[in-house]
């Protein structure tokens, strides 16, 4: 009995469930990192967001952008799970599946979609765009993909879920109730006419058979995988500052992109999460509207955007660029419970004479070292900077820390000290090989 207990505790210690989150406003380079980590895991599971995300992966001189399917799909034999916390646009899903299949990737037996995920319908996109362009609310600069309205329906208990696809009569009733409501509101608010109900329903039915093949109770599947000591990587989309509860509200996405979202978005108990990793860029970017204290509207910002190729992987929009913000990063370390960080795009800072890091926000004579709730304070604060000397050497593709220029190492060491968190990996370019591995996870 006693020996059995000891063995059980020993195994528990070595069955890692790891959550990977973005530490800023998204676009930290999570796609590459998840693809790299995926090599050593059995399952990659996406827990929130929808096709608003764009995860770019480069290998064999090719580039792939994934929006919905977890970034582990490029490694053979890895199971890829789309969790209940994700909102699923059937057309975007089927398109992405087709693109992957065209590159020779077999999805059957490898892709599993939760039977509890909510579905994005075309009227969600219409409503998203209507509110952004014609509503009385502040413009958020959304991706226009219907993410907010579909999560709103989920919370209002009006959503349509993947399991509803199994019952055509129920699906029809549910969609009709939604259609009638949306038809009235969209007409009244924005004078928009929806297409005929039958065309909407037929379109949904046209995706049904493809999707039904992949749906399952993913909570049960993950529970069994955990019980068999499999390594599971929970993939977050967007970033901490876009979290609907903890980000720069209202300029956020509509889901919990922080680590807690992995529990609700996959049905995994918090007791089963072993490690949380944060992916953080060596500078900061954001897409869309909203406060961004370290934003640079000068030639330095333009340089970061150009060298870092800071264009949205989903919408192609130019990202706003600025210096590293340690207030944001510290907030993310605490909120997510970060065990180790992964620094990306350090090479983009090559050639800067000096580099600034924001360590506090000054507002009306007060210094905030913690993140204020009020977006107006974040918008109007003055960043307090510490200056570091830059480096002129080229760091692209460096694979050993010893080969990094002294000032780049000093910059990395200072970030470690400021955030009181170690770096596990440093990315020096988009390819898998362009990485400095400082510690291993498994
Ligand atoms: P939504 O998620 O389309 O509703 O957009 C809400 C906000 O989140 C907007 O500012 C978007 O630009 C931002 N956003 C959504 N997804 C991403 C992402 O994957 N990377 C960066 N920003 C994102």
PDB file of N, CA, C and O in Angstrom, residues 80 131 166 225 249 260:
ATOM      1  N   UNK A  80      -3.689  16.573 -31.730  1.00  0.00           N
ATOM      2  CA  UNK A  80      -3.982  18.006 -31.632  1.00  0.00           C
ATOM      3  C   UNK A  80      -5.445  18.189 -31.249  1.00  0.00           C
ATOM      4  O   UNK A  80      -6.337  17.671 -31.926  1.00  0.00           O
ATOM      5  N   UNK A 131     -20.670  46.663 -35.164  1.00  0.00           N
ATOM      6  CA  UNK A 131     -20.358  47.386 -33.926  1.00  0.00           C
ATOM      7  C   UNK A 131     -19.078  48.215 -34.085  1.00  0.00           C
ATOM      8  O   UNK A 131     -18.993  49.330 -33.590  1.00  0.00           O
ATOM      9  N   UNK A 166     -24.979  17.017 -34.127  1.00  0.00           N
ATOM     10  CA  UNK A 166     -25.397  15.601 -34.167  1.00  0.00           C
ATOM     11  C   UNK A 166     -26.909  15.443 -34.322  1.00  0.00           C
ATOM     12  O   UNK A 166     -27.385  14.387 -34.680  1.00  0.00           O
ATOM     13  N   UNK A 225      -5.384  10.770 -21.212  1.00  0.00           N
ATOM     14  CA  UNK A 225      -3.984  11.020 -21.599  1.00  0.00           C
ATOM     15  C   UNK A 225      -3.155  11.347 -20.351  1.00  0.00           C
ATOM     16  O   UNK A 225      -2.039  10.878 -20.196  1.00  0.00           O
ATOM     17  N   UNK A 249      -8.929  46.229 -20.758  1.00  0.00           N
ATOM     18  CA  UNK A 249     -10.363  46.276 -21.076  1.00  0.00           C
ATOM     19  C   UNK A 249     -10.804  47.717 -21.357  1.00  0.00           C
ATOM     20  O   UNK A 249     -10.379  48.610 -20.643  1.00  0.00           O
ATOM     21  N   UNK A 260      -5.157  30.452 -16.545  1.00  0.00           N
ATOM     22  CA  UNK A 260      -6.384  29.881 -15.982  1.00  0.00           C
ATOM     23  C   UNK A 260      -7.343  29.427 -17.061  1.00  0.00           C
ATOM     24  O   UNK A 260      -8.139  28.497 -16.856  1.00  0.00           O
TER      25      UNK A 260
END
